[in-house]
Amino acid sequence: MYHRDMTDQKSPNFLTCPGVPELESSEAFALLPKEAPASVKSPRKKSRRKLWRLFFVAFLSFGFLFLVLLSPLIYGGVMAAQGALAAKNALTEVQTHLQAKEFSQALSSVDEVQDGFDKIHAGLTATGPWRSMPWIGTRLHALEDTEQAGSSAILGAKELIEIAVSIQDAVATEGIIDIGTQVAPSRSFKDLSKEEKRSILSRLSSSLPKMREARERFAIAANAWENIPKDELFAPVRNAIEPVINRLPELRDQIDASVSLVEILLPLSGYPDQKTYLVLLQNADELRPGGGFIGTVGEVVVDAADFEKIDFKDVYSIDGPVADSWSEQPPEIMQRDLGTRAWFLRDANWSPDFTQSAARVMDFYEREVKQGTGRDVHLDAVIGLQPKFFTDLLKITGPLVVDGKTFTADNFYDELQYDVEIGFLSAGIPVPQRKEVVAKIGDALLEKLTTQPASNWPTIATTVTDALKKKDMMIYSRDADLQTVLDARDWSSRAKATPDDYLMVVDANLAALKTDGVMNKDIMYTVDAQDPNNVTAKVVLHYANTNTKIDWRYTRYRSYTRVYVPEGSELISSSGAMRKDLNESGGKFIPGTVDVMKDLGKTVFGAFWAIEPGKTGELSFTYRLPSEVGRKIAEENTYQLLVQKQPGSKARLTLDLAFGKKLQNATPGEDPSQFNDESYRISNWPLLEGDQLFTTRL
């Protein structure tokens, strides 16, 4: 047996390789194979990778959270845009159906429009918390306001279409009714039977509450739309909604005028009760305070839109029978400058407030007719008409042929004036019958108007409303409710309350024939408010008599002119007043006096003056305005001037108002060349358009 001698060997170290001698520590790594050194990660790199991992996770989390938060805005915005597009398309269908007289289908499409607006509302509501965000929230609220304005307008339109359907049902014949005119374009007023007229009026009367409600809806919608910041609307929704509501202000004004017209036409048409009116044909070429000399009057009886009586007469046929017994005391001016003994119907419109003149006209007419003929008559209203109203109607109807003579819009007044002043003599017509041609022209015009196709009725209605605005037509009624509507629309030419400052120039032609027709009249009004404690004003009337000779129609201009100013104004000086015209004074100018009086809640300066043919003249008044005007300028930085038109006047107005402080804005606006100073200037403003309020902010 083999035995190894272990005496000289050391015991194995099991912590090292067995059976291998231990190496000295210094040699341990020297015997290992030489390999590439192992890669060792830097602590900085590990930290950077961990940071990127955290950032990526955070980005995904925030992105997800943002999408979650954004989803209501996306969802709601898409829904609102879809609703707006649907409303726009449905509105197009409404217009198509209305043009085709398909009112039931139009109502269905209106419901679809409303559904679209409801969807817009739901979409905007679905945006949730985004409505409270600073920037987007403002735009969302603007869209909500727009949606509410559109919804209000659609509800108003629906009510109007329902009214049209109701009126259509009142007439048995299919296709008679039209939403705008109530009668098919091919039919005329004369075509309608008495029963049809009464049925239509009945439905209009019962529909008035709904019409008023529709008017209010449109007014609310238009006012809301005007206050919405358009640049803050979401473009897709804005573009879809704008066609629906862009015309709201225009529609509001049209519906407002239409409702007022129905409120007035119903009672004026003799519904539900018969009415008797006195129609005054006032000649503005012989201007009187209330609109012109009353040359012809007509008694008109209306029952449910049927004319039961139309009787026009020369005013002298009313005044004449009571000439010796009538004892009504005339105004002092008439006695002094016209030499009149009594105050008759023909001169009864002495007040520039038509309601006052008309009330006196009614009284005089009823009493003169009773006294002169023994006939009792009770008038319900007075309607004053100027020649321009008739020329505007002739532009619609075309020429009239009466007694072989053709009257057009261009020659109507000149031809009529000649016939009643001169032509009747050569025709051998007695003086009392010289104005019978007026009645014949009236009959011919009425025949033309009542046979106009319904497609022309809106044009006629517009002509009437324009005439009422411009005071070419004025109405006064004893019916308090009707008069309230007339006053609200400024259709009765009533003198208005003074805002801050006020001006109305009133001429009264005194035996000057028809000379107002050839007068160029300029009113220049200046105010010096640079010292608010002493605000002064000056009115200069510059008139030119363009007729160069005296003939049957024109002569020297003679007028007693009154200037109405704020109550409490103090006259400082005046120039141009005359005691007599130059013919009466032998060619010598004799200064006259200025009358200072109170009327219609105003201070009034009045004076007589005259202008020879081919000459010009000036009449001026300088006065101190009430302290309240200066106080508002100094403390409130505001100034308002109301200028009222005398009925029948064609004067032009020029303003030059100095405030001593820079203007911020003014309405109506100045010419741009006048901007950025301390004065407000308006040149040649046409008062023939009606009353005008001038406002400034300092």
XYZ file of C-alpha atoms in Angstrom:
698
model
C 0.000 0.000 0.000
C 1.300 3.218 -0.916
C 1.439 5.853 1.742
C 2.126 9.526 1.086
C 4.158 11.187 3.676
C 2.045 14.065 4.825
C 4.283 15.263 7.520
C 5.765 18.124 5.454
C 2.511 19.214 3.872
C 0.117 21.705 5.214
C -3.571 20.945 5.648
C -5.764 22.134 2.789
C -7.505 25.541 3.081
C -11.122 25.004 2.021
C -11.606 28.715 1.542
C -9.265 28.471 -1.416
C -9.023 25.961 -4.181
C -8.496 22.525 -2.546
C -5.164 20.926 -3.166
C -3.562 24.136 -4.351
C -0.988 25.761 -2.232
C -1.816 29.095 -0.828
C -0.248 31.980 -2.498
C 1.024 34.946 -0.865
C -1.543 37.704 -0.833
C 0.601 39.849 -3.025
C 0.598 37.184 -5.719
C -3.050 36.231 -5.618
C -4.354 38.343 -8.539
C -1.182 37.942 -10.517
C -2.016 34.379 -11.433
C -5.590 35.105 -12.675
C -6.112 35.103 -16.425
C -5.971 38.606 -17.949
C -9.519 39.552 -19.141
C -11.176 42.812 -20.169
C -12.263 44.776 -17.126
C -16.049 44.537 -16.297
C -18.301 47.653 -17.067
C -19.244 49.472 -13.888
C -22.355 51.848 -13.905
C -21.810 55.430 -12.768
C -24.168 56.633 -9.984
C -24.825 59.861 -11.986
C -26.079 57.920 -15.048
C -28.382 55.804 -12.925
C -29.924 58.951 -11.427
C -30.469 60.545 -14.860
C -32.245 57.477 -16.256
C -34.494 57.324 -13.254
C -35.330 61.023 -13.678
C -36.295 60.555 -17.327
C -38.458 57.570 -16.397
C -40.247 59.619 -13.780
C -40.703 62.538 -16.192
C -42.200 60.256 -18.869
C -44.621 58.727 -16.400
C -45.600 62.191 -15.170
C -46.069 63.434 -18.729
C -48.360 60.538 -19.559
C -50.303 61.090 -16.352
C -50.691 64.800 -16.928
C -51.578 64.207 -20.582
C -54.240 61.745 -19.601
C -55.535 64.102 -16.942
C -55.564 66.980 -19.442
C -57.503 64.892 -21.947
C -59.969 63.993 -19.230
C -60.386 67.666 -18.354
C -60.495 68.720 -22.015
C -63.074 66.140 -23.017
C -66.081 68.197 -21.750
C -64.884 71.172 -23.789
C -64.383 69.058 -26.912
C -67.634 67.190 -26.471
C -69.618 70.309 -25.639
C -68.008 72.337 -28.415
C -68.749 69.712 -31.048
C -72.338 69.399 -29.842
C -72.782 73.199 -29.894
C -71.316 73.453 -33.384
C -73.605 70.678 -34.627
C -76.598 72.419 -33.070
C -75.646 75.729 -34.669
C -75.289 74.123 -38.091
C -78.646 72.386 -37.695
C -80.278 75.666 -36.672
C -78.773 77.423 -39.670
C -80.008 74.777 -42.110
C -83.474 74.698 -40.540
C -83.681 78.480 -40.713
C -83.051 78.299 -44.448
C -85.972 75.889 -44.679
C -88.156 78.317 -42.700
C -87.435 81.081 -45.170
C -88.141 78.772 -48.112
C -91.480 77.657 -46.661
C -92.550 81.208 -45.884
C -91.799 82.337 -49.416
C -93.905 79.419 -50.681
C -96.741 80.290 -48.230
C -96.243 76.870 -46.571
C -96.885 78.060 -43.040
C -97.423 74.668 -41.376
C -94.113 73.420 -42.772
C -92.513 76.663 -41.675
C -93.680 76.021 -38.123
C -92.122 72.536 -38.216
C -88.842 74.010 -39.437
C -88.992 76.633 -36.703
C -89.192 73.791 -34.200
C -86.076 72.308 -35.809
C -84.330 75.652 -35.454
C -85.253 75.672 -31.783
C -83.975 72.091 -31.441
C -80.682 73.315 -32.843
C -80.507 76.095 -30.293
C -81.404 73.610 -27.541
C -78.489 71.463 -28.683
C -76.217 74.504 -28.568
C -77.383 75.142 -25.030
C -76.803 71.498 -24.032
C -73.347 71.550 -25.573
C -72.349 74.721 -23.781
C -73.678 73.328 -20.510
C -71.630 70.150 -21.058
C -68.376 72.152 -21.038
C -68.649 72.049 -17.247
C -65.729 73.631 -15.350
C -64.352 75.294 -18.469
C -67.097 77.889 -18.166
C -65.281 79.247 -15.098
C -61.869 79.528 -16.745
C -60.596 83.100 -17.244
C -60.217 83.201 -21.032
C -62.279 80.357 -22.453
C -65.035 80.957 -19.917
C -65.647 84.455 -21.228
C -66.126 83.095 -24.717
C -68.398 80.314 -23.564
C -70.591 82.789 -21.702
C -70.694 84.972 -24.823
C -71.911 81.949 -26.765
C -74.545 81.260 -24.109
C -75.799 84.822 -24.401
C -75.882 84.448 -28.173
C -77.838 81.210 -27.911
C -80.356 82.837 -25.570
C -80.752 85.779 -27.961
C -81.301 83.411 -30.874
C -83.797 81.302 -28.927
C -85.774 84.378 -27.957
C -85.868 85.528 -31.575
C -86.991 82.111 -32.798
C -89.798 81.987 -30.245
C -90.907 85.430 -31.398
C -90.824 84.331 -35.032
C -92.816 81.209 -34.186
C -95.520 83.296 -32.541
C -95.757 85.529 -35.597
C -96.062 82.549 -37.950
C -98.745 81.062 -35.714
C -100.623 84.352 -35.995
C -100.351 84.201 -39.790
C -101.723 80.655 -39.757
C -104.561 81.786 -37.508
C -105.471 84.599 -39.881
C -105.211 82.262 -42.834
C -107.743 79.967 -41.170
C -110.112 82.918 -40.901
C -110.525 83.049 -44.654
C -112.188 80.175 -46.450
C -110.512 80.706 -49.811
C -107.259 78.823 -49.951
C -104.111 80.831 -50.470
C -105.477 84.227 -49.458
C -103.260 84.989 -46.523
C -99.653 86.073 -46.603
C -97.593 86.561 -43.444
C -96.577 90.060 -44.430
C -99.703 91.405 -46.079
C -102.428 88.992 -44.939
C -103.613 88.737 -48.563
C -102.171 86.865 -51.529
C -100.040 89.013 -53.865
C -102.576 88.716 -56.693
C -105.513 90.048 -54.655
C -106.356 93.632 -53.682
C -108.122 95.267 -50.781
C -111.137 95.914 -52.949
C -111.385 92.188 -53.757
C -112.045 91.296 -50.134
C -115.633 90.969 -49.027
C -116.895 92.762 -45.949
C -117.022 89.423 -44.135
C -113.409 88.661 -45.051
C -112.263 92.079 -43.844
C -114.093 91.711 -40.544
C -112.777 88.169 -40.077
C -109.201 89.282 -40.720
C -109.565 92.227 -38.349
C -111.039 89.908 -35.717
C -108.097 87.534 -35.907
C -105.646 90.442 -35.847
C -107.355 91.788 -32.749
C -107.250 88.446 -30.933
C -103.613 87.990 -32.009
C -102.415 91.322 -30.651
C -101.327 89.919 -27.249
C -99.147 87.344 -29.020
C -97.789 89.991 -31.367
C -96.820 92.146 -28.422
C -95.148 89.155 -26.770
C -93.242 88.436 -29.983
C -92.175 92.078 -30.111
C -90.813 91.828 -26.576
C -88.921 88.654 -27.423
C -87.287 90.284 -30.407
C -86.433 93.358 -28.342
C -84.817 91.218 -25.639
C -82.932 89.199 -28.235
C -81.706 92.287 -30.108
C -80.566 94.033 -26.943
C -78.741 90.897 -25.785
C -77.018 90.515 -29.153
C -75.879 94.137 -29.140
C -74.165 93.616 -25.769
C -72.317 90.414 -26.739
C -68.569 90.805 -27.508
C -68.557 89.371 -31.036
C -64.776 88.837 -31.118
C -65.019 86.447 -28.170
C -67.372 84.007 -29.894
C -66.142 80.567 -30.945
C -65.827 80.941 -34.724
C -67.723 77.824 -35.936
C -70.687 78.514 -33.672
C -70.572 82.240 -34.351
C -70.562 81.726 -38.118
C -73.545 79.392 -37.897
C -75.585 81.576 -35.535
C -74.895 84.976 -37.088
C -77.321 84.514 -40.023
C -80.061 83.895 -37.470
C -79.503 86.939 -35.319
C -77.479 89.448 -37.330
C -80.705 91.080 -38.509
C -82.191 91.220 -35.019
C -81.925 95.015 -34.585
C -83.554 95.567 -37.975
C -86.243 92.956 -37.299
C -86.879 94.395 -33.847
C -87.538 97.842 -35.301
C -89.718 96.446 -38.098
C -91.796 94.327 -35.737
C -92.105 97.179 -33.265
C -93.426 99.457 -36.010
C -95.689 96.701 -37.355
C -97.265 95.967 -33.976
C -97.831 99.668 -33.381
C -99.343 99.975 -36.846
C -101.776 97.130 -36.101
C -102.624 98.673 -32.732
C -103.487 101.885 -34.556
C -105.076 100.459 -37.698
C -107.543 98.253 -35.846
C -109.434 101.129 -34.195
C -108.859 103.463 -37.145
C -110.362 100.878 -39.474
C -113.588 101.025 -37.503
C -113.163 97.744 -35.690
C -114.881 96.635 -33.589
C -116.963 99.856 -33.665
C -117.637 102.280 -36.509
C -115.539 105.464 -36.403
C -115.918 108.985 -37.802
C -112.832 110.998 -38.708
C -112.104 114.495 -39.879
C -109.317 114.572 -42.439
C -107.478 117.890 -42.805
C -105.706 118.718 -46.057
C -103.116 121.202 -44.823
C -101.167 123.325 -47.270
C -97.552 123.542 -46.089
C -96.850 126.199 -48.731
C -99.005 128.432 -46.549
C -97.420 127.275 -43.330
C -99.318 127.483 -40.093
C -98.102 126.354 -36.661
C -99.934 123.017 -36.762
C -98.873 122.105 -40.292
C -100.330 124.429 -42.908
C -103.462 126.328 -43.820
C -106.535 124.087 -43.587
C -108.019 124.489 -47.058
C -110.089 121.321 -47.366
C -111.688 119.046 -44.774
C -113.180 115.595 -45.226
C -115.625 113.711 -43.038
C -114.885 109.985 -43.299
C -116.916 107.163 -41.733
C -115.271 103.716 -41.533
C -116.828 100.420 -40.445
C -114.540 97.356 -40.300
C -112.308 98.742 -43.078
C -115.295 99.637 -45.272
C -115.655 103.329 -46.148
C -119.270 104.151 -45.437
C -118.849 107.869 -46.142
C -116.191 110.108 -47.718
C -117.185 113.752 -47.994
C -114.525 116.417 -48.683
C -115.423 120.111 -48.702
C -113.849 123.529 -48.987
C -113.239 124.738 -45.437
C -115.092 127.942 -46.275
C -118.259 125.896 -46.779
C -118.025 125.111 -43.058
C -116.941 128.578 -41.891
C -119.185 130.517 -44.259
C -122.632 129.649 -42.834
C -121.564 130.846 -39.365
C -119.502 133.851 -40.483
C -121.861 136.384 -38.942
C -122.709 134.498 -35.746
C -119.445 132.843 -34.778
C -117.828 134.636 -31.843
C -114.791 132.534 -30.869
C -112.021 134.930 -29.811
C -108.842 134.566 -31.934
C -105.276 134.823 -30.559
C -104.002 138.377 -30.156
C -101.481 137.928 -32.963
C -104.245 137.107 -35.448
C -106.214 140.133 -34.387
C -103.178 142.396 -34.642
C -101.517 141.144 -37.838
C -104.440 139.606 -39.749
C -107.242 141.814 -38.534
C -109.482 138.821 -37.871
C -112.644 139.357 -35.842
C -113.358 135.711 -35.006
C -111.429 132.460 -34.830
C -112.714 129.965 -37.417
C -111.972 126.356 -38.293
C -109.577 127.328 -41.085
C -107.208 128.966 -38.570
C -107.751 126.550 -35.674
C -104.333 124.858 -35.944
C -102.512 127.706 -34.212
C -100.592 125.442 -31.819
C -97.493 123.590 -33.078
C -98.596 120.719 -30.823
C -100.933 118.862 -33.187
C -102.837 117.245 -30.322
C -103.871 120.688 -29.095
C -104.644 122.025 -32.558
C -106.604 118.876 -33.456
C -108.665 119.030 -30.272
C -109.623 122.609 -31.133
C -110.361 121.625 -34.741
C -112.733 118.887 -33.543
C -114.507 121.308 -31.257
C -114.829 124.019 -33.920
C -116.007 121.571 -36.608
C -118.693 119.958 -34.485
C -120.037 123.305 -33.266
C -119.827 125.068 -36.641
C -121.652 122.207 -38.405
C -124.335 122.164 -35.723
C -124.707 125.924 -35.787
C -124.583 126.196 -39.575
C -126.680 123.195 -40.615
C -128.329 121.835 -37.481
C -126.622 118.460 -38.022
C -125.091 116.640 -35.053
C -121.709 115.063 -35.697
C -119.342 113.353 -33.286
C -115.731 112.955 -34.347
C -113.519 110.157 -33.021
C -110.220 111.423 -34.408
C -108.503 113.976 -36.635
C -105.956 113.103 -39.316
C -103.755 115.868 -40.705
C -102.151 115.370 -44.144
C -99.513 117.368 -46.013
C -99.205 117.510 -49.846
C -95.989 115.454 -49.787
C -97.927 112.456 -48.485
C -100.031 112.452 -51.649
C -97.051 112.806 -53.968
C -95.422 109.822 -52.226
C -98.588 107.767 -52.747
C -98.687 108.740 -56.424
C -95.205 107.264 -56.784
C -96.803 103.926 -55.891
C -100.090 104.171 -57.763
C -98.868 105.950 -60.855
C -100.683 108.861 -62.594
C -104.324 109.777 -61.989
C -106.598 111.094 -64.718
C -109.346 113.411 -63.425
C -111.583 115.506 -65.701
C -109.231 114.864 -68.578
C -106.160 116.115 -66.706
C -103.271 113.865 -65.693
C -101.847 114.237 -62.187
C -98.443 112.708 -61.459
C -96.126 112.713 -58.463
C -94.155 115.511 -60.171
C -96.978 117.870 -61.163
C -99.711 116.968 -58.661
C -99.393 119.892 -56.314
C -98.704 122.568 -58.919
C -101.638 121.482 -61.108
C -104.044 121.219 -58.180
C -102.969 124.585 -56.805
C -103.576 126.212 -60.186
C -107.004 124.596 -60.600
C -108.360 125.753 -57.238
C -106.784 129.222 -57.354
C -106.965 130.284 -61.021
C -108.063 127.501 -63.349
C -111.611 127.270 -62.027
C -112.295 130.791 -63.317
C -111.508 129.983 -66.950
C -113.432 126.719 -66.591
C -116.499 128.641 -65.431
C -116.664 126.837 -62.096
C -118.374 128.800 -59.278
C -116.162 129.695 -56.321
C -118.039 127.429 -53.861
C -117.383 124.474 -56.189
C -113.749 125.215 -57.038
C -112.414 122.524 -54.692
C -114.643 119.740 -55.931
C -111.655 118.611 -57.967
C -109.947 117.784 -54.671
C -112.691 115.284 -53.836
C -112.456 113.791 -57.343
C -108.699 113.367 -57.028
C -109.219 111.795 -53.600
C -111.736 109.315 -55.022
C -109.403 108.397 -57.889
C -106.455 107.953 -55.540
C -108.482 105.794 -53.160
C -109.639 103.637 -56.066
C -106.029 103.143 -57.141
C -104.873 102.336 -53.622
C -107.630 99.835 -52.878
C -106.988 98.005 -56.131
C -103.241 97.729 -55.580
C -102.079 94.099 -55.451
C -101.245 92.875 -51.973
C -97.592 92.647 -53.008
C -97.556 96.475 -52.876
C -99.135 96.723 -49.440
C -95.826 96.652 -47.532
C -94.652 99.582 -49.670
C -97.837 101.501 -48.882
C -97.442 100.714 -45.176
C -93.842 101.974 -45.269
C -94.996 105.177 -46.991
C -97.556 105.717 -44.236
C -95.101 105.102 -41.391
C -92.512 107.396 -43.028
C -95.156 110.103 -43.366
C -96.036 109.745 -39.686
C -92.379 110.002 -38.713
C -91.819 113.105 -40.860
C -95.111 114.722 -39.738
C -96.555 114.624 -43.238
C -99.335 112.675 -41.534
C -100.484 113.274 -37.951
C -103.238 111.609 -35.935
C -105.080 112.676 -32.815
C -107.741 110.486 -31.198
C -110.226 110.955 -28.383
C -109.613 107.303 -27.514
C -107.086 107.540 -24.666
C -105.615 104.072 -25.311
C -105.130 104.757 -28.992
C -103.635 108.162 -28.256
C -101.139 106.547 -25.876
C -99.903 104.316 -28.713
C -99.712 107.297 -31.086
C -97.712 109.317 -28.579
C -95.374 106.395 -27.896
C -94.536 106.239 -31.613
C -94.319 110.064 -31.965
C -97.121 109.884 -34.535
C -99.251 112.688 -33.124
C -96.683 115.511 -33.339
C -96.984 116.324 -29.666
C -94.591 118.828 -28.090
C -92.104 116.832 -26.009
C -90.538 117.425 -22.618
C -87.194 119.221 -22.524
C -84.188 116.939 -21.846
C -81.514 119.637 -21.176
C -81.819 122.083 -24.045
C -84.686 122.494 -26.490
C -85.463 124.302 -29.744
C -88.493 124.505 -32.020
C -88.922 127.255 -34.604
C -92.565 127.834 -35.575
C -93.605 130.016 -38.509
C -97.134 131.297 -39.095
C -97.790 132.555 -42.604
C -99.890 135.723 -42.294
C -101.534 136.639 -45.606
C -98.433 135.658 -47.599
C -100.264 133.392 -50.074
C -98.246 130.226 -50.803
C -94.848 131.872 -50.346
C -93.539 129.267 -47.893
C -93.202 127.046 -50.958
C -90.394 129.232 -52.351
C -88.616 130.068 -49.087
C -85.159 128.703 -48.268
C -84.996 128.531 -44.486
C -81.826 128.069 -42.448
C -81.781 127.865 -38.660
C -78.411 128.511 -37.020
C -78.126 127.638 -33.329
C -75.051 128.458 -31.250
C -74.365 127.794 -27.585
C -71.532 129.224 -25.489
C -71.119 126.983 -22.443
C -67.479 127.728 -21.714
C -68.656 129.282 -18.465
C -71.119 126.725 -17.015
C -72.504 129.412 -14.714
C -73.527 131.581 -17.655
C -74.585 129.456 -20.620
C -75.911 131.575 -23.475
C -77.596 130.596 -26.723
C -78.384 132.361 -29.969
C -80.887 131.446 -32.672
C -80.413 133.097 -36.065
C -83.081 132.545 -38.719
C -81.740 133.219 -42.194
C -84.569 133.063 -44.757
C -84.429 133.747 -48.495
C -87.497 134.572 -50.617
C -86.467 132.989 -53.913
C -89.495 134.264 -55.826
C -88.587 137.456 -57.659
C -92.049 138.896 -58.262
C -95.526 139.033 -56.792
C -98.174 136.982 -58.577
C -101.327 134.971 -57.831
C -99.341 132.370 -55.910
C -96.347 134.084 -54.309
C -95.749 137.431 -52.635
C -93.603 138.981 -49.895
C -93.032 136.644 -46.985
C -94.892 137.621 -43.815
C -94.658 135.506 -40.698
C -95.214 135.679 -36.992
C -92.398 133.402 -35.867
C -92.155 131.822 -32.451
C -89.025 130.215 -31.024
C -89.656 127.657 -28.273
C -86.762 127.267 -25.803
C -86.332 125.711 -22.324
C -88.638 127.146 -19.714
C -86.795 129.700 -17.597
C -84.600 131.001 -20.423
C -83.992 134.780 -20.280
C -83.996 136.952 -23.390
C -80.856 139.086 -23.658
C -81.299 140.694 -27.058
C -82.980 140.350 -30.449
C -82.754 141.769 -33.941
C -84.828 141.649 -37.116
C -88.319 142.011 -35.618
C -90.568 144.379 -37.612
C -93.685 146.362 -36.809
C -94.942 146.228 -40.412
C -93.726 144.910 -43.758
C -91.962 147.363 -46.085
C -95.034 147.765 -48.277
C -97.100 148.920 -45.284
C -94.362 151.176 -43.915
C -93.547 152.887 -47.215
C -90.253 151.069 -47.663
C -88.923 152.034 -44.238
C -87.759 149.411 -41.771
C -89.581 149.957 -38.478
C -88.264 147.764 -35.633
C -90.859 145.650 -33.913
C -91.124 144.232 -30.428
C -90.432 140.715 -29.203
C -93.176 138.940 -27.289
C -92.022 136.764 -24.398
C -94.563 134.180 -23.265
C -95.010 130.643 -21.964
C -96.575 127.787 -23.919
C -96.370 123.988 -23.883
C -94.055 124.053 -20.877
C -91.541 126.234 -22.723
C -90.436 129.853 -22.812
C -91.392 131.396 -26.159
C -89.965 134.374 -28.044
C -92.224 135.666 -30.823
C -91.881 138.388 -33.440
C -93.333 139.518 -36.769
C -91.025 139.929 -39.764
C -91.296 140.128 -43.549
C -89.032 139.477 -46.547
C -89.590 141.044 -49.975
C -89.439 138.921 -53.172
C -85.843 138.128 -54.199
C -84.496 139.272 -50.819
C -83.116 137.639 -47.660
C -83.788 138.428 -44.034
C -82.538 137.534 -40.562
C -84.308 137.289 -37.259
C -82.250 136.486 -34.167
C -82.717 135.904 -30.448
C -79.928 135.765 -27.862
C -80.811 134.397 -24.451
C -79.460 132.825 -21.290
C -80.250 129.157 -20.779
C -81.463 127.837 -17.393
C -78.752 127.029 -14.824
C -79.568 123.303 -15.004
C -78.022 123.152 -18.477
C -74.708 124.495 -17.157
C -74.822 122.234 -14.106
C -75.121 119.093 -16.220
C -72.254 120.221 -18.441
C -70.027 120.986 -15.432
C -70.930 118.095 -13.113
C -72.213 115.312 -15.347
C -70.277 116.115 -18.538
C -73.416 115.701 -20.609
C -75.521 117.877 -22.881
C -78.662 117.004 -24.813
C -80.511 119.167 -27.305
C -83.935 118.193 -28.612
C -84.907 119.961 -31.836
C -88.519 119.461 -32.886
C -89.733 119.964 -36.405
C -92.701 122.185 -37.073
C -95.161 120.100 -39.127
C -94.738 121.004 -42.798
C -91.398 122.774 -42.334
C -88.482 122.171 -44.699
C -85.886 124.141 -42.752
C -82.218 123.173 -42.420
C -80.372 123.296 -39.106
C -76.772 124.235 -38.320
C -75.309 123.770 -34.823
C -72.174 125.264 -33.278
C -71.974 124.372 -29.595
C -68.883 125.383 -27.573
C -68.397 123.617 -24.229
C -64.946 124.653 -23.068
C -63.949 121.004 -22.693
C -63.080 118.311 -25.189
C -65.865 116.129 -26.594
C -65.622 112.395 -25.960
C -68.437 111.387 -28.279
C -71.591 112.772 -29.860
C -74.709 111.513 -31.623
C -75.266 112.220 -34.487
C -71.543 112.282 -35.191
C -69.707 115.294 -36.540
C -67.830 115.445 -39.792
C -64.350 113.931 -39.127
C -62.764 117.303 -39.894
C -64.425 118.620 -36.726
C -63.039 115.955 -34.369
C -60.742 116.526 -31.367
C -61.835 119.963 -30.228
C -64.137 121.544 -27.652
C -67.086 122.227 -29.961
C -69.872 120.207 -31.542
C -70.770 121.266 -35.084
C -73.444 119.989 -37.430
C -74.180 121.672 -40.763
C -77.375 121.705 -42.844
C -79.222 119.049 -40.880
C -82.542 118.395 -42.724
C -85.330 118.924 -40.200
C -87.830 117.717 -42.776
C -86.878 114.198 -41.626
C -88.511 114.772 -38.232
C -87.541 115.521 -34.636
C -83.892 115.005 -33.687
C -82.131 114.512 -30.357
C -78.481 115.622 -30.291
C -76.406 114.183 -27.432
C -72.826 114.854 -26.390
C -70.512 113.343 -23.803
C -67.737 115.620 -22.585
